[in-house]
mmCIF file of C-alpha atoms in Angstrom:
data_model
loop_
_atom_site.group_PDB
_atom_site.id
_atom_site.type_symbol
_atom_site.label_atom_id
_atom_site.label_comp_id
_atom_site.label_asym_id
_atom_site.label_seq_id
_atom_site.Cartn_x
_atom_site.Cartn_y
_atom_site.Cartn_z
ATOM 1 C CA UNK A 1 106.450 112.701 151.810
ATOM 2 C CA UNK A 2 108.008 109.885 153.775
ATOM 3 C CA UNK A 3 108.086 109.967 157.548
ATOM 4 C CA UNK A 4 110.517 107.276 158.629
ATOM 5 C CA UNK A 5 111.044 108.363 162.192
ATOM 6 C CA UNK A 6 109.187 111.012 164.170
ATOM 7 C CA UNK A 7 111.309 112.579 166.851
ATOM 8 C CA UNK A 8 109.614 114.611 169.562
ATOM 9 C CA UNK A 9 112.057 117.068 168.137
ATOM 10 C CA UNK A 10 112.629 119.931 170.472
ATOM 11 C CA UNK A 11 111.647 118.114 173.633
ATOM 12 C CA UNK A 12 114.595 115.846 172.973
ATOM 13 C CA UNK A 13 116.791 118.726 171.856
ATOM 14 C CA UNK A 14 116.109 120.709 175.011
ATOM 15 C CA UNK A 15 117.070 117.660 177.046
ATOM 16 C CA UNK A 16 120.269 117.121 175.073
ATOM 17 C CA UNK A 17 123.126 119.569 175.283
ATOM 18 C CA UNK A 18 123.341 118.964 179.002
ATOM 19 C CA UNK A 19 126.508 116.964 178.481
ATOM 20 C CA UNK A 20 129.328 117.958 176.213
ATOM 21 C CA UNK A 21 132.193 119.910 177.649
ATOM 22 C CA UNK A 22 133.085 123.248 176.084
ATOM 23 C CA UNK A 23 136.711 123.837 176.995
ATOM 24 C CA UNK A 24 139.159 126.295 175.449
ATOM 25 C CA UNK A 25 136.746 127.323 172.689
ATOM 26 C CA UNK A 26 138.626 130.548 172.029
ATOM 27 C CA UNK A 27 141.752 128.578 171.106
ATOM 28 C CA UNK A 28 140.032 126.331 168.539
ATOM 29 C CA UNK A 29 139.965 126.736 164.798
ATOM 30 C CA UNK A 30 136.704 127.795 163.227
ATOM 31 C CA UNK A 31 134.514 125.016 161.872
ATOM 32 C CA UNK A 32 134.353 124.185 158.179
ATOM 33 C CA UNK A 33 131.676 122.670 155.970
ATOM 34 C CA UNK A 34 128.177 123.581 154.876
ATOM 35 C CA UNK A 35 125.095 123.821 157.067
ATOM 36 C CA UNK A 36 123.522 120.397 157.490
ATOM 37 C CA UNK A 37 126.652 118.414 156.636
ATOM 38 C CA UNK A 38 127.647 115.494 158.861
ATOM 39 C CA UNK A 39 130.998 113.701 158.530
ATOM 40 C CA UNK A 40 130.767 110.012 159.476
ATOM 41 C CA UNK A 41 134.108 108.394 160.268
ATOM 42 C CA UNK A 42 133.754 104.657 159.724
ATOM 43 C CA UNK A 43 135.522 101.962 157.649
ATOM 44 C CA UNK A 44 134.101 101.486 154.148
ATOM 45 C CA UNK A 45 132.989 97.845 154.680
ATOM 46 C CA UNK A 46 130.977 98.893 157.742
ATOM 47 C CA UNK A 47 129.480 101.880 155.929
ATOM 48 C CA UNK A 48 128.471 99.809 152.926
ATOM 49 C CA UNK A 49 126.994 96.976 155.000
ATOM 50 C CA UNK A 50 123.890 96.582 157.141
ATOM 51 C CA UNK A 51 125.362 98.696 159.952
ATOM 52 C CA UNK A 52 125.901 101.663 157.649
ATOM 53 C CA UNK A 53 122.430 101.253 156.221
ATOM 54 C CA UNK A 54 120.868 101.380 159.709
ATOM 55 C CA UNK A 55 122.846 104.513 160.506
ATOM 56 C CA UNK A 56 121.813 106.216 157.247
ATOM 57 C CA UNK A 57 118.144 105.427 157.826
ATOM 58 C CA UNK A 58 118.346 107.486 161.017
ATOM 59 C CA UNK A 59 120.739 110.297 160.173
ATOM 60 C CA UNK A 60 119.486 110.806 156.607
ATOM 61 C CA UNK A 61 115.789 110.325 157.281
ATOM 62 C CA UNK A 62 113.548 112.881 155.533
ATOM 63 C CA UNK A 63 113.162 116.221 157.258
ATOM 64 C CA UNK A 64 109.592 116.602 158.430
ATOM 65 C CA UNK A 65 107.288 119.202 156.932
ATOM 66 C CA UNK A 66 108.897 119.760 153.520
ATOM 67 C CA UNK A 67 107.143 119.464 150.138
ATOM 68 C CA UNK A 68 109.929 117.235 148.753
ATOM 69 C CA UNK A 69 112.151 114.753 150.548
ATOM 70 C CA UNK A 70 115.362 116.250 151.913
ATOM 71 C CA UNK A 71 117.532 114.410 154.468
ATOM 72 C CA UNK A 72 117.923 115.899 157.927
ATOM 73 C CA UNK A 73 121.697 115.691 157.331
ATOM 74 C CA UNK A 74 123.910 115.434 154.267
ATOM 75 C CA UNK A 75 126.195 112.531 155.155
ATOM 76 C CA UNK A 76 129.864 112.411 154.127
ATOM 77 C CA UNK A 77 131.589 109.064 154.721
ATOM 78 C CA UNK A 78 135.271 109.276 155.638
ATOM 79 C CA UNK A 79 137.373 106.148 156.402
ATOM 80 C CA UNK A 80 139.434 106.429 159.630
ATOM 81 C CA UNK A 81 142.693 106.450 157.644
ATOM 82 C CA UNK A 82 141.500 109.551 155.759
ATOM 83 C CA UNK A 83 140.278 111.429 158.828
ATOM 84 C CA UNK A 84 143.004 114.055 158.724
ATOM 85 C CA UNK A 85 143.136 117.781 159.431
ATOM 86 C CA UNK A 86 140.916 118.731 156.498
ATOM 87 C CA UNK A 87 138.007 116.770 157.979
ATOM 88 C CA UNK A 88 138.702 117.319 161.675
ATOM 89 C CA UNK A 89 137.450 120.891 161.546
ATOM 90 C CA UNK A 90 134.063 119.775 160.158
ATOM 91 C CA UNK A 91 131.036 121.231 161.957
ATOM 92 C CA UNK A 92 129.358 117.885 162.759
ATOM 93 C CA UNK A 93 131.248 114.607 163.207
ATOM 94 C CA UNK A 94 130.182 111.096 164.175
ATOM 95 C CA UNK A 95 132.942 108.546 164.727
ATOM 96 C CA UNK A 96 131.957 104.883 164.712
ATOM 97 C CA UNK A 97 134.336 102.246 166.073
ATOM 98 C CA UNK A 98 133.381 98.585 166.329
ATOM 99 C CA UNK A 99 136.149 96.400 167.758
ATOM 100 C CA UNK A 100 136.608 93.492 170.158
ATOM 101 C CA UNK A 101 139.317 95.589 171.845
ATOM 102 C CA UNK A 102 136.660 97.964 173.221
ATOM 103 C CA UNK A 103 135.939 97.216 176.879
ATOM 104 C CA UNK A 104 132.881 99.453 177.336
ATOM 105 C CA UNK A 105 130.302 100.042 174.600
ATOM 106 C CA UNK A 106 129.095 103.638 174.851
ATOM 107 C CA UNK A 107 128.047 106.830 173.103
ATOM 108 C CA UNK A 108 129.927 110.024 173.952
ATOM 109 C CA UNK A 109 128.655 113.538 173.186
ATOM 110 C CA UNK A 110 131.372 116.175 172.952
ATOM 111 C CA UNK A 111 131.889 119.700 171.687
ATOM 112 C CA UNK A 112 134.754 121.695 170.182
ATOM 113 C CA UNK A 113 137.358 118.926 169.948
ATOM 114 C CA UNK A 114 139.213 120.175 166.863
ATOM 115 C CA UNK A 115 137.265 123.327 165.986
ATOM 116 C CA UNK A 116 134.612 125.718 167.285
ATOM 117 C CA UNK A 117 131.622 125.531 167.475
ATOM 118 C CA UNK A 118 131.766 121.815 166.711
ATOM 119 C CA UNK A 119 129.581 118.833 167.635
ATOM 120 C CA UNK A 120 131.159 115.382 167.915
ATOM 121 C CA UNK A 121 129.591 112.031 168.749
ATOM 122 C CA UNK A 122 131.665 108.898 169.354
ATOM 123 C CA UNK A 123 129.923 105.525 169.123
ATOM 124 C CA UNK A 124 132.182 102.774 170.447
ATOM 125 C CA UNK A 125 130.968 99.177 170.440
ATOM 126 C CA UNK A 126 132.587 95.807 171.031
ATOM 127 C CA UNK A 127 130.454 94.120 168.365
ATOM 128 C CA UNK A 128 127.932 94.829 165.644
ATOM 129 C CA UNK A 129 125.160 93.677 167.959
ATOM 130 C CA UNK A 130 126.318 96.115 170.643
ATOM 131 C CA UNK A 131 126.428 98.920 168.065
ATOM 132 C CA UNK A 132 122.883 98.208 166.914
ATOM 133 C CA UNK A 133 121.646 98.310 170.508
ATOM 134 C CA UNK A 134 123.478 101.582 171.173
ATOM 135 C CA UNK A 135 122.095 103.133 168.005
ATOM 136 C CA UNK A 136 118.542 102.054 168.775
ATOM 137 C CA UNK A 137 118.753 103.394 172.319
ATOM 138 C CA UNK A 138 120.475 106.691 171.477
ATOM 139 C CA UNK A 139 119.291 107.560 167.963
ATOM 140 C CA UNK A 140 116.901 110.311 169.071
ATOM 141 C CA UNK A 141 119.530 111.859 171.284
ATOM 142 C CA UNK A 142 122.198 111.775 168.567
ATOM 143 C CA UNK A 143 119.889 113.458 166.050
ATOM 144 C CA UNK A 144 118.779 116.037 168.611
ATOM 145 C CA UNK A 145 122.373 116.797 169.638
ATOM 146 C CA UNK A 146 123.345 117.541 166.044
ATOM 147 C CA UNK A 147 120.198 119.532 165.273
ATOM 148 C CA UNK A 148 120.708 121.620 168.393
ATOM 149 C CA UNK A 149 124.284 122.336 167.331
ATOM 150 C CA UNK A 150 123.023 123.545 163.942
ATOM 151 C CA UNK A 151 120.431 125.797 165.565
ATOM 152 C CA UNK A 152 122.829 127.123 168.212
ATOM 153 C CA UNK A 153 125.244 128.259 165.509
ATOM 154 C CA UNK A 154 122.531 130.171 163.686
ATOM 155 C CA UNK A 155 121.264 131.770 166.884
ATOM 156 C CA UNK A 156 124.774 132.805 167.872
ATOM 157 C CA UNK A 157 125.133 134.579 164.529
ATOM 158 C CA UNK A 158 121.729 136.237 164.894
ATOM 159 C CA UNK A 159 122.584 137.487 168.383
ATOM 160 C CA UNK A 160 125.743 139.085 167.072
ATOM 161 C CA UNK A 161 124.381 140.353 163.751
ATOM 162 C CA UNK A 162 120.709 141.291 163.577
ATOM 163 C CA UNK A 163 118.497 143.973 162.126
ATOM 164 C CA UNK A 164 118.101 146.447 164.973
ATOM 165 C CA UNK A 165 115.216 148.315 163.365
ATOM 166 C CA UNK A 166 113.141 145.133 162.993
ATOM 167 C CA UNK A 167 114.065 144.002 166.503
ATOM 168 C CA UNK A 168 112.989 147.351 167.961
ATOM 169 C CA UNK A 169 109.654 147.355 166.116
ATOM 170 C CA UNK A 170 108.881 143.850 167.382
ATOM 171 C CA UNK A 171 109.919 144.865 170.897
ATOM 172 C CA UNK A 172 107.725 147.981 170.840
ATOM 173 C CA UNK A 173 104.747 146.126 169.385
ATOM 174 C CA UNK A 174 104.747 142.979 171.517
ATOM 175 C CA UNK A 175 107.289 143.561 174.284
ATOM 176 C CA UNK A 176 109.256 140.482 173.250
ATOM 177 C CA UNK A 177 112.817 139.910 172.081
ATOM 178 C CA UNK A 178 113.395 138.329 168.665
ATOM 179 C CA UNK A 179 116.620 138.290 166.665
ATOM 180 C CA UNK A 180 116.345 138.445 162.881
ATOM 181 C CA UNK A 181 119.424 138.829 160.660
ATOM 182 C CA UNK A 182 120.193 141.810 158.430
ATOM 183 C CA UNK A 183 118.047 141.872 155.324
ATOM 184 C CA UNK A 184 114.828 141.038 157.137
ATOM 185 C CA UNK A 185 112.475 144.015 157.179
ATOM 186 C CA UNK A 186 109.124 144.723 158.775
ATOM 187 C CA UNK A 187 106.770 144.943 155.812
ATOM 188 C CA UNK A 188 103.397 145.080 157.565
ATOM 189 C CA UNK A 189 102.066 146.212 160.937
ATOM 190 C CA UNK A 190 98.512 145.858 162.167
ATOM 191 C CA UNK A 191 96.896 145.590 165.578
ATOM 192 C CA UNK A 192 98.526 142.581 167.254
ATOM 193 C CA UNK A 193 100.259 141.601 164.007
ATOM 194 C CA UNK A 194 103.716 142.166 162.491
ATOM 195 C CA UNK A 195 105.154 140.611 159.326
ATOM 196 C CA UNK A 196 108.940 140.562 158.923
ATOM 197 C CA UNK A 197 110.461 139.084 155.794
ATOM 198 C CA UNK A 198 113.440 138.740 153.488
ATOM 199 C CA UNK A 199 112.892 138.846 149.729
ATOM 200 C CA UNK A 200 115.063 138.063 146.708
ATOM 201 C CA UNK A 201 114.040 137.286 143.120
ATOM 202 C CA UNK A 202 114.406 133.569 143.954
ATOM 203 C CA UNK A 203 113.323 133.047 147.568
ATOM 204 C CA UNK A 204 111.139 134.478 150.294
ATOM 205 C CA UNK A 205 111.495 133.877 154.026
ATOM 206 C CA UNK A 206 109.214 135.407 156.613
ATOM 207 C CA UNK A 207 107.922 135.373 160.161
ATOM 208 C CA UNK A 208 104.484 136.595 161.158
ATOM 209 C CA UNK A 209 103.986 137.518 164.804
ATOM 210 C CA UNK A 210 100.572 137.658 166.416
ATOM 211 C CA UNK A 211 99.327 138.003 169.978
ATOM 212 C CA UNK A 212 95.900 137.346 171.464
ATOM 213 C CA UNK A 213 94.411 136.829 174.960
ATOM 214 C CA UNK A 214 94.705 133.415 176.569
ATOM 215 C CA UNK A 215 91.285 132.000 177.405
ATOM 216 C CA UNK A 216 91.513 128.230 177.867
ATOM 217 C CA UNK A 217 93.634 125.120 177.428
ATOM 218 C CA UNK A 218 91.804 124.438 174.173
ATOM 219 C CA UNK A 219 94.165 126.988 172.629
ATOM 220 C CA UNK A 220 96.837 124.313 172.496
ATOM 221 C CA UNK A 221 94.958 121.905 170.277
ATOM 222 C CA UNK A 222 95.834 121.289 166.685
ATOM 223 C CA UNK A 223 92.406 122.200 165.333
ATOM 224 C CA UNK A 224 92.202 125.493 167.230
ATOM 225 C CA UNK A 225 95.660 126.566 166.115
ATOM 226 C CA UNK A 226 95.051 125.582 162.496
ATOM 227 C CA UNK A 227 91.851 127.622 162.430
ATOM 228 C CA UNK A 228 93.526 130.527 164.214
ATOM 229 C CA UNK A 229 96.465 130.423 161.841
ATOM 230 C CA UNK A 230 94.238 130.451 158.781
ATOM 231 C CA UNK A 231 92.111 133.335 160.059
ATOM 232 C CA UNK A 232 95.247 135.423 160.687
ATOM 233 C CA UNK A 233 96.722 134.599 157.284
ATOM 234 C CA UNK A 234 93.508 135.340 155.396
ATOM 235 C CA UNK A 235 93.201 138.736 157.056
ATOM 236 C CA UNK A 236 96.832 139.778 156.654
ATOM 237 C CA UNK A 237 98.706 137.880 153.934
ATOM 238 C CA UNK A 238 97.358 138.522 150.454
ATOM 239 C CA UNK A 239 98.568 136.505 147.470
ATOM 240 C CA UNK A 240 99.656 137.854 144.068
ATOM 241 C CA UNK A 241 96.249 137.408 142.410
ATOM 242 C CA UNK A 242 93.234 139.481 143.340
ATOM 243 C CA UNK A 243 91.346 137.836 146.190
ATOM 244 C CA UNK A 244 94.099 135.273 146.862
ATOM 245 C CA UNK A 245 95.621 134.703 150.314
ATOM 246 C CA UNK A 246 97.938 132.395 152.206
ATOM 247 C CA UNK A 247 96.364 129.434 153.972
ATOM 248 C CA UNK A 248 97.271 125.989 155.353
ATOM 249 C CA UNK A 249 97.439 122.944 153.120
ATOM 250 C CA UNK A 250 94.941 120.677 154.885
ATOM 251 C CA UNK A 251 95.285 117.577 152.704
ATOM 252 C CA UNK A 252 98.591 116.726 154.379
ATOM 253 C CA UNK A 253 98.157 116.646 158.176
ATOM 254 C CA UNK A 254 100.718 118.762 160.031
ATOM 255 C CA UNK A 255 103.193 117.422 162.578
ATOM 256 C CA UNK A 256 101.974 118.745 165.922
ATOM 257 C CA UNK A 257 103.741 118.641 169.274
ATOM 258 C CA UNK A 258 103.075 120.204 172.689
ATOM 259 C CA UNK A 259 106.199 120.857 174.769
ATOM 260 C CA UNK A 260 107.913 123.315 177.090
ATOM 261 C CA UNK A 261 109.639 126.247 175.458
ATOM 262 C CA UNK A 262 112.064 127.871 177.902
ATOM 263 C CA UNK A 263 109.825 126.536 180.710
ATOM 264 C CA UNK A 264 106.682 127.978 179.077
ATOM 265 C CA UNK A 265 103.775 125.882 177.831
ATOM 266 C CA UNK A 266 104.018 125.807 174.039
ATOM 267 C CA UNK A 267 103.287 123.943 170.839
ATOM 268 C CA UNK A 268 105.075 123.465 167.560
ATOM 269 C CA UNK A 269 103.355 122.688 164.265
ATOM 270 C CA UNK A 270 105.034 121.874 160.940
ATOM 271 C CA UNK A 271 103.372 121.482 157.585
ATOM 272 C CA UNK A 272 102.755 123.033 154.193
ATOM 273 C CA UNK A 273 101.134 126.305 153.221
ATOM 274 C CA UNK A 274 99.561 127.286 149.926
ATOM 275 C CA UNK A 275 97.922 130.334 148.382
ATOM 276 C CA UNK A 276 94.175 130.110 147.899
ATOM 277 C CA UNK A 277 93.472 131.331 144.390
ATOM 278 C CA UNK A 278 97.040 130.865 143.141
ATOM 279 C CA UNK A 279 99.749 128.208 142.778
ATOM 280 C CA UNK A 280 102.310 129.267 145.399
ATOM 281 C CA UNK A 281 103.230 127.072 148.336
ATOM 282 C CA UNK A 282 105.972 125.808 150.636
ATOM 283 C CA UNK A 283 106.790 124.697 154.185
ATOM 284 C CA UNK A 284 105.912 126.487 157.430
ATOM 285 C CA UNK A 285 106.643 126.146 161.127
ATOM 286 C CA UNK A 286 104.362 127.542 163.810
ATOM 287 C CA UNK A 287 105.505 128.229 167.380
ATOM 288 C CA UNK A 288 102.773 129.150 169.869
ATOM 289 C CA UNK A 289 103.780 130.086 173.427
ATOM 290 C CA UNK A 290 101.787 130.874 176.568
ATOM 291 C CA UNK A 291 102.943 134.077 178.252
ATOM 292 C CA UNK A 292 101.239 133.319 181.572
ATOM 293 C CA UNK A 293 102.438 136.490 183.306
ATOM 294 C CA UNK A 294 100.592 138.598 180.752
ATOM 295 C CA UNK A 295 97.681 136.202 180.170
ATOM 296 C CA UNK A 296 98.323 136.089 176.437
ATOM 297 C CA UNK A 297 99.381 133.833 173.605
ATOM 298 C CA UNK A 298 102.332 134.740 171.396
ATOM 299 C CA UNK A 299 102.170 133.020 168.012
ATOM 300 C CA UNK A 300 105.077 133.005 165.568
ATOM 301 C CA UNK A 301 104.554 131.620 162.088
ATOM 302 C CA UNK A 302 107.554 131.164 159.826
ATOM 303 C CA UNK A 303 107.542 130.146 156.177
ATOM 304 C CA UNK A 304 109.756 129.643 153.131
ATOM 305 C CA UNK A 305 108.993 130.099 149.449
ATOM 306 C CA UNK A 306 111.760 128.800 147.182
ATOM 307 C CA UNK A 307 110.229 126.878 144.259
ATOM 308 C CA UNK A 308 113.543 126.046 142.558
ATOM 309 C CA UNK A 309 115.663 125.330 145.626
ATOM 310 C CA UNK A 310 116.012 122.936 148.536
ATOM 311 C CA UNK A 311 114.222 124.321 151.562
ATOM 312 C CA UNK A 312 115.599 122.500 154.593
ATOM 313 C CA UNK A 313 118.304 124.979 155.491
ATOM 314 C CA UNK A 314 116.136 127.976 154.618
ATOM 315 C CA UNK A 315 113.444 126.756 156.996
ATOM 316 C CA UNK A 316 116.027 126.065 159.717
ATOM 317 C CA UNK A 317 117.158 129.672 159.453
ATOM 318 C CA UNK A 318 113.600 130.883 160.045
ATOM 319 C CA UNK A 319 113.181 128.353 162.841
ATOM 320 C CA UNK A 320 116.317 129.582 164.617
ATOM 321 C CA UNK A 321 114.983 133.141 164.518
ATOM 322 C CA UNK A 322 111.643 132.070 165.971
ATOM 323 C CA UNK A 323 113.273 130.066 168.744
ATOM 324 C CA UNK A 324 115.282 133.111 169.815
ATOM 325 C CA UNK A 325 111.998 134.378 171.305
ATOM 326 C CA UNK A 326 112.277 135.771 174.823
ATOM 327 C CA UNK A 327 109.241 136.856 176.838
ATOM 328 C CA UNK A 328 109.349 140.038 178.951
ATOM 329 C CA UNK A 329 108.413 138.602 182.351
ATOM 330 C CA UNK A 330 110.054 135.192 182.337
ATOM 331 C CA UNK A 331 110.686 135.202 186.105
ATOM 332 C CA UNK A 332 106.969 135.701 186.725
ATOM 333 C CA UNK A 333 106.205 132.982 184.187
ATOM 334 C CA UNK A 334 108.607 130.617 185.946
ATOM 335 C CA UNK A 335 106.862 131.242 189.257
ATOM 336 C CA UNK A 336 103.386 130.724 187.769
ATOM 337 C CA UNK A 337 104.453 127.584 185.933
ATOM 338 C CA UNK A 338 106.076 126.226 189.073
ATOM 339 C CA UNK A 339 102.894 126.769 191.054
ATOM 340 C CA UNK A 340 100.850 125.070 188.345
ATOM 341 C CA UNK A 341 103.174 122.089 188.302
ATOM 342 C CA UNK A 342 103.024 121.798 192.098
ATOM 343 C CA UNK A 343 99.247 121.841 191.886
ATOM 344 C CA UNK A 344 99.349 118.925 189.472
#
């Protein structure tokens, strides 16, 4: 699995989204296009040359943590002359203009220009050299802006349409809020453990929720969380063969990142899972959050099993559910975290 560019993914995403006006959204048309699609408005010669190649290396880089290469976005090139109404309602749009008539080279982040909820980035440069500099400086932010737009759309849908029974069970068990869409059912409950999943003959998506007391900062190390994850999976997630169980694929190191999740200390880990004693496997994402007010760790582990299908969008759906997490005493957490930061 190639790893062309590592983006401190959600740290950047949480910092993005601060710009982008959101005016008159109720009067806009609804967006069109498939999840993960990105329309790139640029002349064909530019797209086919070195400039287009540089752009594709960033916006179509492999998504991290998948068993096979899939691009983070499916790019659709549209020449400016063809950028008519049919394309203007696309969910994600990047417009590239390189011209000596441009006075100020800049990148603009905007929302809901022709449709809602839409993400638009304009890259205006007076020369190819200026464009390359802009792209190098802003590539992480452009990717994060588009990824955040994709996640925000999913989370908006999950807020409006979710399985109330599953949400209530999770709330009663852990005193947290988590939105999962209809079709996801709680299939297992144990002490400090809940497994919610969606099953079809072709795919399986699931989230496992676990809570345990917070004891030290060593919790937020990759090795501790890998071992903790595997112990939870072995105890609770049996495979199809007798004695088999889900575990982490250790031969491929996970992508690990410590960051702030809604102002709480947290970590994200992405990698591959497999079944010990069987041949199943797929991608996972682990979100571990410190709930300081309750002196506990909340661990969410999402996975996808879809052996005959692309997995990027399926994993993003699970990810959006996990990142809808809300802790019960966030005001207390904010106060504790603020005091800790002042002490540092």
